[in-house]
Coordinates of C-alpha atoms in Angstrom, one line a residue:
Chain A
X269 CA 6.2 3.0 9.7
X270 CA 4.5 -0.1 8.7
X271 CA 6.0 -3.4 10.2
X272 CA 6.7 -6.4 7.5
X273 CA 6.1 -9.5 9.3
X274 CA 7.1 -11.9 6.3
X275 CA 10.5 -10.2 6.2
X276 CA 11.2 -9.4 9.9
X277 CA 10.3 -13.7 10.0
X278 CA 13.1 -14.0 6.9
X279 CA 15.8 -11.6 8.8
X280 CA 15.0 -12.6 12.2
X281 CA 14.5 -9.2 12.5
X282 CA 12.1 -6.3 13.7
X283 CA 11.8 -4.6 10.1
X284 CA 9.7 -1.7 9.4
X285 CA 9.3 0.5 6.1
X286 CA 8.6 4.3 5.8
X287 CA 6.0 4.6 3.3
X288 CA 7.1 7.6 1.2
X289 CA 4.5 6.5 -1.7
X290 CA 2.0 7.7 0.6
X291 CA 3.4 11.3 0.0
X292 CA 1.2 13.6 -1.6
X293 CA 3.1 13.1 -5.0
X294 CA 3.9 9.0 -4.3
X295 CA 7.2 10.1 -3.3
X296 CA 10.1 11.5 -0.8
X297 CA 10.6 14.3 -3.5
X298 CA 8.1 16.7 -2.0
X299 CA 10.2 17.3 1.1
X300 CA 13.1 18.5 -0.7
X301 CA 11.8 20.9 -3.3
X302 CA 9.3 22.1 -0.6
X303 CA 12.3 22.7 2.0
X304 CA 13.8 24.7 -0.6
X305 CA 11.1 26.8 -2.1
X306 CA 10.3 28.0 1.4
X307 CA 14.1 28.9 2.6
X308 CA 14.0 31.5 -0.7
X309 CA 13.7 34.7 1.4
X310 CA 12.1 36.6 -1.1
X311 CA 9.6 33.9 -2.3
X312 CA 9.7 33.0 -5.9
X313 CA 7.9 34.3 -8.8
X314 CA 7.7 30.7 -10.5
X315 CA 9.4 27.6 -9.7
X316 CA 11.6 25.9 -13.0
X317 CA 13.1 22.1 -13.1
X318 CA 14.3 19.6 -15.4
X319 CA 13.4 16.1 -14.3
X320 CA 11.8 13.3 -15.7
X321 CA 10.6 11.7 -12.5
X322 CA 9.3 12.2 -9.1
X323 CA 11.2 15.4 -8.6
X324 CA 8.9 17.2 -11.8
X325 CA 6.2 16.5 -9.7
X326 CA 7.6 17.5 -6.4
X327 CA 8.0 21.3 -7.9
X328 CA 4.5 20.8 -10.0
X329 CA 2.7 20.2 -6.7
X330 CA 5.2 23.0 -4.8
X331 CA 4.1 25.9 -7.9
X332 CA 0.6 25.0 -7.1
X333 CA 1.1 25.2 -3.0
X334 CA 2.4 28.5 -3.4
X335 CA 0.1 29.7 -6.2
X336 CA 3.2 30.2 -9.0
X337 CA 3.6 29.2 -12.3
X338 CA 5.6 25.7 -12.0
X339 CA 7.5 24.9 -15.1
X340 CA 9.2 21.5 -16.1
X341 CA 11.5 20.3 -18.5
X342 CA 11.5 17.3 -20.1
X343 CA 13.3 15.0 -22.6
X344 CA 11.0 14.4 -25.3
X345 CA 11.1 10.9 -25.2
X346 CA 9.7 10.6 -21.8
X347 CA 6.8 8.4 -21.1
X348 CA 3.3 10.0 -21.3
X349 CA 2.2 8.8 -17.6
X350 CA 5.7 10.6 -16.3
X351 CA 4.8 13.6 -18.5
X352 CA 0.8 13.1 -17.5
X353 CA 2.3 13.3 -13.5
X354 CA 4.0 16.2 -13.8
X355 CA 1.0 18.6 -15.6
X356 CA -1.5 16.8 -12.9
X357 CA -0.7 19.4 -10.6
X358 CA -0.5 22.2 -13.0
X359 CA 2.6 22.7 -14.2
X360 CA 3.7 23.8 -17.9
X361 CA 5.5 20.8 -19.5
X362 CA 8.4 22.0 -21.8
X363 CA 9.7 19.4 -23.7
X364 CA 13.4 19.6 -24.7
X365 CA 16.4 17.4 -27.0
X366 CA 16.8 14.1 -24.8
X367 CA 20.1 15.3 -23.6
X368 CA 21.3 16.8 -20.1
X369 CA 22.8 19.6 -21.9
X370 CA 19.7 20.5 -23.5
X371 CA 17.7 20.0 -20.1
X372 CA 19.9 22.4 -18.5
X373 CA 19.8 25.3 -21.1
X374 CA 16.3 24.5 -21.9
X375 CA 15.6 25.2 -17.8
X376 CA 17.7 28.1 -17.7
X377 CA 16.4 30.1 -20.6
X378 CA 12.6 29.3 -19.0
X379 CA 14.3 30.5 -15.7
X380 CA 15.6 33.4 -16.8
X381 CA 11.9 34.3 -19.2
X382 CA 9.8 34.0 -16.3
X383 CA 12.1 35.3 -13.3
X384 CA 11.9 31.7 -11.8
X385 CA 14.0 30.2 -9.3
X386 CA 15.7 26.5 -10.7
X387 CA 15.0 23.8 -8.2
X388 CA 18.1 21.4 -8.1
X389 CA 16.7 17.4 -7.7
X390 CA 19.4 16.7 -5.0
X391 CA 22.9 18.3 -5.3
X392 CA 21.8 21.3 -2.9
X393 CA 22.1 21.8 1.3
X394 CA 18.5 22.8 1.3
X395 CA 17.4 19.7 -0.3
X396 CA 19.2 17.5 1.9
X397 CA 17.8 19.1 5.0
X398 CA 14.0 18.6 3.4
X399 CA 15.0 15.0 3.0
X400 CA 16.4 14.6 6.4
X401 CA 12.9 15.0 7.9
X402 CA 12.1 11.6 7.0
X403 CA 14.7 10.1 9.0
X404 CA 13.5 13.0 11.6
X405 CA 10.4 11.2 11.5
X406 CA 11.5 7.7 11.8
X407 CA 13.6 8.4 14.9
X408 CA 10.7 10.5 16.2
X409 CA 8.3 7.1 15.6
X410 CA 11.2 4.5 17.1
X411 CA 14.2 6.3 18.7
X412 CA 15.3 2.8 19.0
X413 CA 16.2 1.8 15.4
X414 CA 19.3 0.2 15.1
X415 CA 20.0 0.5 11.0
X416 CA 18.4 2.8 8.6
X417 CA 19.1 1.9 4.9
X418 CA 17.5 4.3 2.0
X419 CA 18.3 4.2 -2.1
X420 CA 21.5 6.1 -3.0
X421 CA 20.7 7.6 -6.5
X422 CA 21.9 11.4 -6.7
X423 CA 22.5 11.2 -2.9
X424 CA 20.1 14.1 -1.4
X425 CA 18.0 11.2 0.7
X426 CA 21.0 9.2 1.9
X427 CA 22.7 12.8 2.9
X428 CA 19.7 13.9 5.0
X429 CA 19.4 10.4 6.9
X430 CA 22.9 10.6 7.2
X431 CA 22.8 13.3 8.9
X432 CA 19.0 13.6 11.0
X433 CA 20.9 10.1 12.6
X434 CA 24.1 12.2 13.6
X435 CA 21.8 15.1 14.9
X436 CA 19.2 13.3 16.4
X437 CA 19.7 9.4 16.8
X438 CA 21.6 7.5 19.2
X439 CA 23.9 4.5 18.1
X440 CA 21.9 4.3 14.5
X441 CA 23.5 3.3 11.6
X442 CA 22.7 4.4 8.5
X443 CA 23.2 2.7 5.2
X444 CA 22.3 2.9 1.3
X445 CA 22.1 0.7 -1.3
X446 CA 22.9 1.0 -5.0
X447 CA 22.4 -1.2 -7.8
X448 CA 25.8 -2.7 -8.6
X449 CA 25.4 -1.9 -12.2
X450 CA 25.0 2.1 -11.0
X451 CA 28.0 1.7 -7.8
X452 CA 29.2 5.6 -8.4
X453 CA 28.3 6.1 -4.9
X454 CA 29.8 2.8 -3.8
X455 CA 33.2 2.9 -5.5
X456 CA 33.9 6.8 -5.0
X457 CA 33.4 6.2 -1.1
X458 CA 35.8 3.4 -1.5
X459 CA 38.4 5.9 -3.2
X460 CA 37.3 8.9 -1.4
X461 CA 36.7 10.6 -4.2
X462 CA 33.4 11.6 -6.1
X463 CA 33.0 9.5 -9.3
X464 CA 31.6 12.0 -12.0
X465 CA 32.0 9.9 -15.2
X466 CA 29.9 6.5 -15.3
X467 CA 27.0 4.3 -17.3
X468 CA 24.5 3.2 -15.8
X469 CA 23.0 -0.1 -16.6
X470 CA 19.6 -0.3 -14.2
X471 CA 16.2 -1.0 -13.9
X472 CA 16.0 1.1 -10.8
X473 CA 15.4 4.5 -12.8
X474 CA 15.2 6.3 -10.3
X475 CA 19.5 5.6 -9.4
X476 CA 20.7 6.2 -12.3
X477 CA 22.1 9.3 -11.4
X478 CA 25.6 10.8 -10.1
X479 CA 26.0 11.0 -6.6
X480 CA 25.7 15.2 -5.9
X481 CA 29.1 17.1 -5.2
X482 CA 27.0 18.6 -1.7
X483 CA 26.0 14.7 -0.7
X484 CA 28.9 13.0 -1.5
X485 CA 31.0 14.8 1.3
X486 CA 28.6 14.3 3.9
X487 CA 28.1 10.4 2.9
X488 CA 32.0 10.5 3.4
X489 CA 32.6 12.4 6.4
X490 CA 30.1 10.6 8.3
X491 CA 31.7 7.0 6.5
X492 CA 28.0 6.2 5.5
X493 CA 28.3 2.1 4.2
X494 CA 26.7 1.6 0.6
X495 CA 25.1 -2.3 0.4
X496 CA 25.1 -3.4 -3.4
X497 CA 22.2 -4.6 -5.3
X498 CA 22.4 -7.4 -8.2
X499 CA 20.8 -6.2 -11.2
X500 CA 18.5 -9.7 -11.1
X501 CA 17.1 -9.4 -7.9
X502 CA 15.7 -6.0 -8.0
X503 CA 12.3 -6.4 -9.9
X504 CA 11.9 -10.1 -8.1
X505 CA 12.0 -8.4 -4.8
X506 CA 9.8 -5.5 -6.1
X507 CA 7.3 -8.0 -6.6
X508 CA 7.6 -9.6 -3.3
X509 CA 7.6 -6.2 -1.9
X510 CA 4.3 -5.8 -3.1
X511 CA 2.8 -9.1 -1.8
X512 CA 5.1 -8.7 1.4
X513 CA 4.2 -4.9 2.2
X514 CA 0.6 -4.8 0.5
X515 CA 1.9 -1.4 -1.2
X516 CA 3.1 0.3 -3.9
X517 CA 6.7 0.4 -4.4
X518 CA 9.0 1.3 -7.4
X519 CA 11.5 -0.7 -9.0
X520 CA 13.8 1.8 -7.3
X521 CA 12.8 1.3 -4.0
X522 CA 13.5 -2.7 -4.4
X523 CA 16.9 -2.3 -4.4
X524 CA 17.7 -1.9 -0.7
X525 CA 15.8 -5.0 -0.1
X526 CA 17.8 -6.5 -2.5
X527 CA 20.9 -5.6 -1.1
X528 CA 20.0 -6.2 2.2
X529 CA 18.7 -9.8 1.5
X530 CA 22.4 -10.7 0.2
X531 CA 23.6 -10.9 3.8
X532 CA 21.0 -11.7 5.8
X533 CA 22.9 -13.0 9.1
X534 CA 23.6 -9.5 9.7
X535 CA 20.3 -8.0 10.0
X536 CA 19.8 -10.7 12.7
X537 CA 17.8 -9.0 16.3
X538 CA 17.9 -6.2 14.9
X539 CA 15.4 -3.1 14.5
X540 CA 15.7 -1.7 11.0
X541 CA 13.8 0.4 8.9
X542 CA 13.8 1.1 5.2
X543 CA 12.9 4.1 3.4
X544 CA 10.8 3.3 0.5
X545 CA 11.1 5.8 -1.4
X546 CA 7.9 5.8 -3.8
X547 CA 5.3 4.2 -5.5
X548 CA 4.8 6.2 -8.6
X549 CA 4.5 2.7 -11.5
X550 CA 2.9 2.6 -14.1
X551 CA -0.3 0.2 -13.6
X552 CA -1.3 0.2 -17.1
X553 CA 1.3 -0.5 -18.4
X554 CA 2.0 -4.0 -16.1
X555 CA -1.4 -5.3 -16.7
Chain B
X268 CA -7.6 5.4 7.6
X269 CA -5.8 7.0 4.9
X270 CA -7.1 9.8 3.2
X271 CA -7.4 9.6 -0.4
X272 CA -6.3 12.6 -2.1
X273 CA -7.2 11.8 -5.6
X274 CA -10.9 10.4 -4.6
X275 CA -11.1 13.7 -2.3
X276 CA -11.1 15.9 -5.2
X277 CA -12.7 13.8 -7.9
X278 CA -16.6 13.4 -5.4
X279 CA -15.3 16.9 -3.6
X280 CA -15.3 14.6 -0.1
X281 CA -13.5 13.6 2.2
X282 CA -12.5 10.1 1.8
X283 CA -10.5 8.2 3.8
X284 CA -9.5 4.0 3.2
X285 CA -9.1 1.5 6.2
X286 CA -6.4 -0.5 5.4
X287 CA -7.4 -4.4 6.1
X288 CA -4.6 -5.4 3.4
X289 CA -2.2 -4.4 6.5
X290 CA -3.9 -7.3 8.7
X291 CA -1.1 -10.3 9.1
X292 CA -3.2 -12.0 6.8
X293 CA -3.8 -9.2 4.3
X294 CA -7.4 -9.1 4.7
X295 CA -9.9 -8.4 7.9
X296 CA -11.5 -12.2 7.9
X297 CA -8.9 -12.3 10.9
X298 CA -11.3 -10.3 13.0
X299 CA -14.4 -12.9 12.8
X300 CA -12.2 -15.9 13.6
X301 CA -10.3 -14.8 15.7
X302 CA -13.5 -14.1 17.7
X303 CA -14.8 -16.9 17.0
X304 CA -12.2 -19.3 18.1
X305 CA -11.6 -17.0 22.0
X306 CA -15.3 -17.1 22.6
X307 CA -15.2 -21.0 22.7
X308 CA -15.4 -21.5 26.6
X309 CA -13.4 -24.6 26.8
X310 CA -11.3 -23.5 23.8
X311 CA -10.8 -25.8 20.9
X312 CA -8.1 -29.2 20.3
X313 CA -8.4 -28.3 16.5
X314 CA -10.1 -26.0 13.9
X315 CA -11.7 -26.8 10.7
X316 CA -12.8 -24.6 7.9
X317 CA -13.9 -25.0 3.8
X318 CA -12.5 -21.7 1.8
X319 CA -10.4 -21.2 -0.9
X320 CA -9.9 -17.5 0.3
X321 CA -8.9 -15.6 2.9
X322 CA -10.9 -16.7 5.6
X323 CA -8.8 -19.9 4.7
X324 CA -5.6 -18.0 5.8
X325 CA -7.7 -16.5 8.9
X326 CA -8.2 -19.9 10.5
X327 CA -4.6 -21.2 9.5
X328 CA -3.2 -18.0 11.2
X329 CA -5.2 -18.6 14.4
X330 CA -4.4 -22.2 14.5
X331 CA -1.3 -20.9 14.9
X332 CA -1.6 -18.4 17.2
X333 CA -3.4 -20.7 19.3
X334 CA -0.8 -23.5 19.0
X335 CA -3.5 -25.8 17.8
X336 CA -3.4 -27.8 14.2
X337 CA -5.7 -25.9 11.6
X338 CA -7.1 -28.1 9.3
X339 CA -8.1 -26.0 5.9
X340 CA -10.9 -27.6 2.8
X341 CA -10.3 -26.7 -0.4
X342 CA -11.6 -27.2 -3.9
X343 CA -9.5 -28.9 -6.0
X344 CA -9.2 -26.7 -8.3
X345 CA -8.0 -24.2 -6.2
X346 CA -5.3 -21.7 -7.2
X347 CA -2.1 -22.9 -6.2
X348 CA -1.5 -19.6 -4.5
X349 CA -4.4 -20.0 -2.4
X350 CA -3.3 -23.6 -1.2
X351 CA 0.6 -22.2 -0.7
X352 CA -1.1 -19.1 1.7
X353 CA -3.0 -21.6 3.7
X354 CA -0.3 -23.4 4.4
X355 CA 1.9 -20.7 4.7
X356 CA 0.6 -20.0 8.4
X357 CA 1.1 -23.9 9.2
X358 CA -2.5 -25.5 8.2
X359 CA -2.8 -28.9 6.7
X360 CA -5.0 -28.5 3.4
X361 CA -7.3 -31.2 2.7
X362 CA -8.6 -31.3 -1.2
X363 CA -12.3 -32.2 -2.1
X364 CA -14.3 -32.4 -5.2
X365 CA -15.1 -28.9 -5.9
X366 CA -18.9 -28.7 -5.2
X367 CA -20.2 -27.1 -1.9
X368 CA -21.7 -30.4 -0.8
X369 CA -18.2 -32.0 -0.6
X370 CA -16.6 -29.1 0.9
X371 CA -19.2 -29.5 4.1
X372 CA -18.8 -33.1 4.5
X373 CA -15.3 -33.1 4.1
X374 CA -15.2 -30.4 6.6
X375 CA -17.4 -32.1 9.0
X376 CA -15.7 -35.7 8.8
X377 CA -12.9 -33.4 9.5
X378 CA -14.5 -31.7 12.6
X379 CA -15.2 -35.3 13.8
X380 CA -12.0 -36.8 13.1
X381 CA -9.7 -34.7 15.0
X382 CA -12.6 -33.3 17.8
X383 CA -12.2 -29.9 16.0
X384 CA -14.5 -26.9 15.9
X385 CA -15.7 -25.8 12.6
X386 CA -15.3 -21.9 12.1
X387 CA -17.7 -20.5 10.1
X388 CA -16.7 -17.8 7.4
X389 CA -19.7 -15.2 8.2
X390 CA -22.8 -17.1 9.1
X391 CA -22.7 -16.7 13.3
X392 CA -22.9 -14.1 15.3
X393 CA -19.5 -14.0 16.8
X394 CA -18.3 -13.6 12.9
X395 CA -20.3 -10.5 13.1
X396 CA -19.1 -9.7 16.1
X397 CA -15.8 -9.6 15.3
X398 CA -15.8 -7.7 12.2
X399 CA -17.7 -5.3 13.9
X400 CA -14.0 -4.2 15.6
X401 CA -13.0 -3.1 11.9
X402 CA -15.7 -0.2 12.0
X403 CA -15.0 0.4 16.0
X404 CA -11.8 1.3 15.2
X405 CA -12.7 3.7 12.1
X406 CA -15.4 5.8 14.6
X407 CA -12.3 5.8 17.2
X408 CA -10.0 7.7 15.0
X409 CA -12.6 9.0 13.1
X410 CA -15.5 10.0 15.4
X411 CA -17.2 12.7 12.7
X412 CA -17.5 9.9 9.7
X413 CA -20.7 10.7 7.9
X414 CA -20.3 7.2 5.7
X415 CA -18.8 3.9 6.2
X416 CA -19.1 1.8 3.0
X417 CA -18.1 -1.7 2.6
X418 CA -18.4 -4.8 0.3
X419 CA -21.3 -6.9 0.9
X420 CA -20.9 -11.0 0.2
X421 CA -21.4 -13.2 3.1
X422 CA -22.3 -9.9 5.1
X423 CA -20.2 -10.6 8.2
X424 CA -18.3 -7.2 8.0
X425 CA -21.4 -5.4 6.8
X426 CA -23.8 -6.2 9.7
X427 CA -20.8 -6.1 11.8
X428 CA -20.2 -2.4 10.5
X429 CA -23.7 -2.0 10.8
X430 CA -24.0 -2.6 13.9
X431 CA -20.9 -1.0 15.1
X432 CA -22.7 2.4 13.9
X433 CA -25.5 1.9 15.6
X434 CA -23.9 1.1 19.3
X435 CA -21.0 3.9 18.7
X436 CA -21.4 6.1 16.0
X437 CA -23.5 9.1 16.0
X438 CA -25.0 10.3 12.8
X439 CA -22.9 7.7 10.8
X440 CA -24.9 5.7 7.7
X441 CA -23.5 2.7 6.9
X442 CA -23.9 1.3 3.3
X443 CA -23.0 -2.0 1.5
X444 CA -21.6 -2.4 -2.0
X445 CA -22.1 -5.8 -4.4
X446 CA -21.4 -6.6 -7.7
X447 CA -24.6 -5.7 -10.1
X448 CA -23.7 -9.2 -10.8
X449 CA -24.0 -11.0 -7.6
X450 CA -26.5 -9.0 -6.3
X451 CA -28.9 -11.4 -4.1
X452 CA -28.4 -9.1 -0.9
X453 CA -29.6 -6.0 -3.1
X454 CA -32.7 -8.1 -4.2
X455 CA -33.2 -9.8 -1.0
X456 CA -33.3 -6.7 1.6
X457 CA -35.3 -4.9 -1.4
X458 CA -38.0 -7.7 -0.8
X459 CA -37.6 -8.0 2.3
X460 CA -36.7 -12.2 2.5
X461 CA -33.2 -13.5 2.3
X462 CA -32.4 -15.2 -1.4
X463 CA -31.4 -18.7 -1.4
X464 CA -30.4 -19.6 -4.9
X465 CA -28.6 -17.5 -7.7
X466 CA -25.5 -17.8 -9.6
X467 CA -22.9 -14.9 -9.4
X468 CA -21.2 -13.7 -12.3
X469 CA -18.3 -11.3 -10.7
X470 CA -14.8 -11.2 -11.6
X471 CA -15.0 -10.0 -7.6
X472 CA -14.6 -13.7 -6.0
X473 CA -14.8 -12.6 -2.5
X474 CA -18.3 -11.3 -2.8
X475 CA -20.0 -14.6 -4.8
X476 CA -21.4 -15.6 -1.6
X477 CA -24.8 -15.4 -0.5
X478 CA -25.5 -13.5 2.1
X479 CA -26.0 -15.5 5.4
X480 CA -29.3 -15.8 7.4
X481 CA -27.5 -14.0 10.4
X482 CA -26.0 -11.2 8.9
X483 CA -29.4 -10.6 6.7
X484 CA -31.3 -10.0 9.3
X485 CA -29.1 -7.2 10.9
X486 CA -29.2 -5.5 7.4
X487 CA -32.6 -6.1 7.0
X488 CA -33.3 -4.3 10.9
X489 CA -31.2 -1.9 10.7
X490 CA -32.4 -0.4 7.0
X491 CA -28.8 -0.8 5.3
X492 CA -28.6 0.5 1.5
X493 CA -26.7 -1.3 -0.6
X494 CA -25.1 -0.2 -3.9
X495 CA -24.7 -1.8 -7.0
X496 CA -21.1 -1.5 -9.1
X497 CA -21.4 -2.3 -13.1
X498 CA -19.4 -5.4 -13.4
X499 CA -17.2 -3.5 -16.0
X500 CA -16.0 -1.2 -13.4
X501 CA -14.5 -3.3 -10.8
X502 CA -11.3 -3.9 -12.8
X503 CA -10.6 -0.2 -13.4
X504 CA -11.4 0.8 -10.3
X505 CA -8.8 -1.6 -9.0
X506 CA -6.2 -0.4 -11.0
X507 CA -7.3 3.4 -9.9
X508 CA -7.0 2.5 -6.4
X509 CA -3.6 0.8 -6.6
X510 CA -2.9 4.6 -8.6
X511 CA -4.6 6.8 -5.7
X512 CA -3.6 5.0 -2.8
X513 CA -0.5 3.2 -3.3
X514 CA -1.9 0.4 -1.5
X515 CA -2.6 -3.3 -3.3
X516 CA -6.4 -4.1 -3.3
X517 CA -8.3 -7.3 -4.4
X518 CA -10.8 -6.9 -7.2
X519 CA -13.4 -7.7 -4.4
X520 CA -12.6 -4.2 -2.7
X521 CA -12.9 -2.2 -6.1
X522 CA -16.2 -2.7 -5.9
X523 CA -17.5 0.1 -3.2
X524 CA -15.2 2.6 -5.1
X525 CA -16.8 1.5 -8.3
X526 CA -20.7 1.4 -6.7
X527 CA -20.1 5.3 -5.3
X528 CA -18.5 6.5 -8.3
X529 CA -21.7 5.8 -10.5
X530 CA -23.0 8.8 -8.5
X531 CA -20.7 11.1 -6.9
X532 CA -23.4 13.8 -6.1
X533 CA -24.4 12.3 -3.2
X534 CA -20.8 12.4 -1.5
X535 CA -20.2 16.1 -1.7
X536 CA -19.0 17.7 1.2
X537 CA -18.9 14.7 3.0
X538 CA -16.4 12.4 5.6
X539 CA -16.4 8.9 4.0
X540 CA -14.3 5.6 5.3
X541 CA -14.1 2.7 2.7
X542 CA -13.2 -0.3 4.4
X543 CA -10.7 -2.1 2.0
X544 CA -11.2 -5.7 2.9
X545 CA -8.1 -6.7 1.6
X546 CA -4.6 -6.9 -0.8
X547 CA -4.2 -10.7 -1.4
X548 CA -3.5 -10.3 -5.2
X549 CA -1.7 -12.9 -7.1
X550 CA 1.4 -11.0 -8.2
X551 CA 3.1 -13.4 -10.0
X552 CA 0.0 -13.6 -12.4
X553 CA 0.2 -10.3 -13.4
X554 CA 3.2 -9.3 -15.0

């Protein structure tokens, strides 16, 4: 946990962030896939996926822990840094139709060739309890935290938090935040009921998915508030992040900041901290 | 210290960052002046300083902290950022023609003016003396470091470093890092007499300084090495760093990484702590 001084000063607030760009991969992804790799009781002969993001990597850097093959498929239009990341720790790139249906069958005919085990991103109990550690940790750090607010994309993160607080905290509240042009979390808490059909309109990449049928219930039995980001304020408070924070952060990981700012008088005496989620940008590419 | 994962495998060595860029300031100049200005017996009404960097904001924080008025002069043709951070911690910025003549008297009529003690950014011993804490803290958490490295401009955190290894480390060589291209304190410990007069080149501007008549003589005593980094490296090797560490860090702290790269041989198998002097980048200017 690193403490922001410029925003605690803004919020009137004690606010930390929990660097999960200084992961191993750049992001929360590793606890997840790791969590779940290790709970298969008979091992694994090789690990499969189908992600275009931090989760590719996650099970890339998981094969290579374990000493498996690691294979990960990918829409053929994805960027060469994202596809670069992924074969970085040794996996086997397998590039597929950019469509989900084609990830899916693509990953399950590799799954099914090499005897590998399929590695969900998020809708899966095992890797919501690998992303609960990192709330584990935050209320191991500062049992005193007040709020807790992480990204709500497919959910696994929020889930976890969700439920390390109920576990293990004492009087925390825990919150996420979505861009409002991808609110599937927000508006199928508000009609308790999971929202499977929606376009997402985002810079925040990395929240562009459904919220996960495993996530969703526990978000809505614990009554987990989602915060709203506008769609212009998440790359200006990326930037300020940066000069705020002095790290790395993704575009995705702006977005509770975002939110948060939009009602500042609440945050007021409080001890918060926000999970940031990752720093994996592309640095070429900006300059 | 964060351990660099990337940098680990790429020399085969353990190398580990300290972070100055999390200072309140983003950068360690905090350490020096804030020595400075508690080691004044009968304390100060007022401090005065000439920078345009971050030993600008180091003087303004203090001021501050000390509930005293900071006064700061700068060029005028200073950044706009620069003036904005200065002020930013509550300092009143004076403007002066942009020659180092008019940035002492400006500084002195200053001094004079408002009874005000003039900090100096690395020429005095309590400047050394208080960057010396930066590598005191590295030998605490790290007590088994074989190298500390660290940019070399004015030389206040080098001969502080310096001389912290030699009071508490055991075993631990300490080495400097300049720009091939504002390299006076190469040249001068090489011949053994301070140089007085040269014109730096170096896209890193927080290492155009010469080095100061204090701090050159604890390098010259204590048998410091300094490395040189090609001046077409520094800008890649920032960009790396932002990749491997997640962290921001000024073209001025590029510079070790881009020095020790030129021969990784000599790191192999070995505990390293680069002292990363600081993150103050100007966002805004780069996207």
């Amino acid at each position: 946990l690193i403490r922001v001084n410029t925003l605690s000063e803004r919020w009137q607030a004690e606010v930390y962030i929990k660097c999960e760009q200084f992961q191993p991969i750049g992001a929360f992804k590793l606890r997840g896939a790791s969590n779940f790799a290790l709970q298969l009781k008979k091992g694994a002969k090789a690990l499969v996926t189908h992600s275009s993001g931090n989760h590719a990597q996650a099970v890339a850097f998981m094969g290579r822990q374990l000493g498996i093959p690691a294979h990960v498929v990918m829409p053929s239009n994805s960027n060469k840094k994202k596809i670069e990341n992924a074969k970085k720790w040794g996996a086997e790139v397998h590039l597929c139709e950019p469509t989900f249906e084609s990830r899916l069958s693509t990953a399950e005919a590799l799954a099914e060739q090499f005897d590998a085990v399929i590695i969900p991103p998020f809708d899966h109990e095992w890797i919501v309890e690998g992303q609960a550690t990192c709330a584990m940790e935050i209320l191991y750090d500062m049992p005193e935290v007040d709020i807790i607010c992480a990204p709500l994309g497919g959910g696994g993160l929020l889930a976890g938090t969700a439920l390390a607080a109920a576990y293990f905290g004492k009087d925390v509240q825990v919150m996420g935040a979505e861009p409002a042009n991808a609110a599937d979390g927000y508006e199928g808490l508000k009609r308790g009921e999971r929202i499977t059909s929606f376009t997402p309109n985002t810079v925040a990449d990395g929240l562009r998915t459904t919220v996960g049928v495993v996530p969703f219930e526990v978000l809505k039995d614990l009554d987990i508030e989602v915060l709203l980001a506008e769609e212009d304020a998440i790359i200006p408070w990326m930037k300020r992040m940066w000069d705020y924070s002095k790290t790395l952060i993704e575009p995705s990981c702006a977005v509770p900041f975002a939110a948060m700012d939009a009602c500042p008088e609440r945050w007021k005496g409080k001890r918060i901290a926000i999970i940031v989620t990752g720093g994996n940008v592309d640095i070429d590419q900006l300059f």
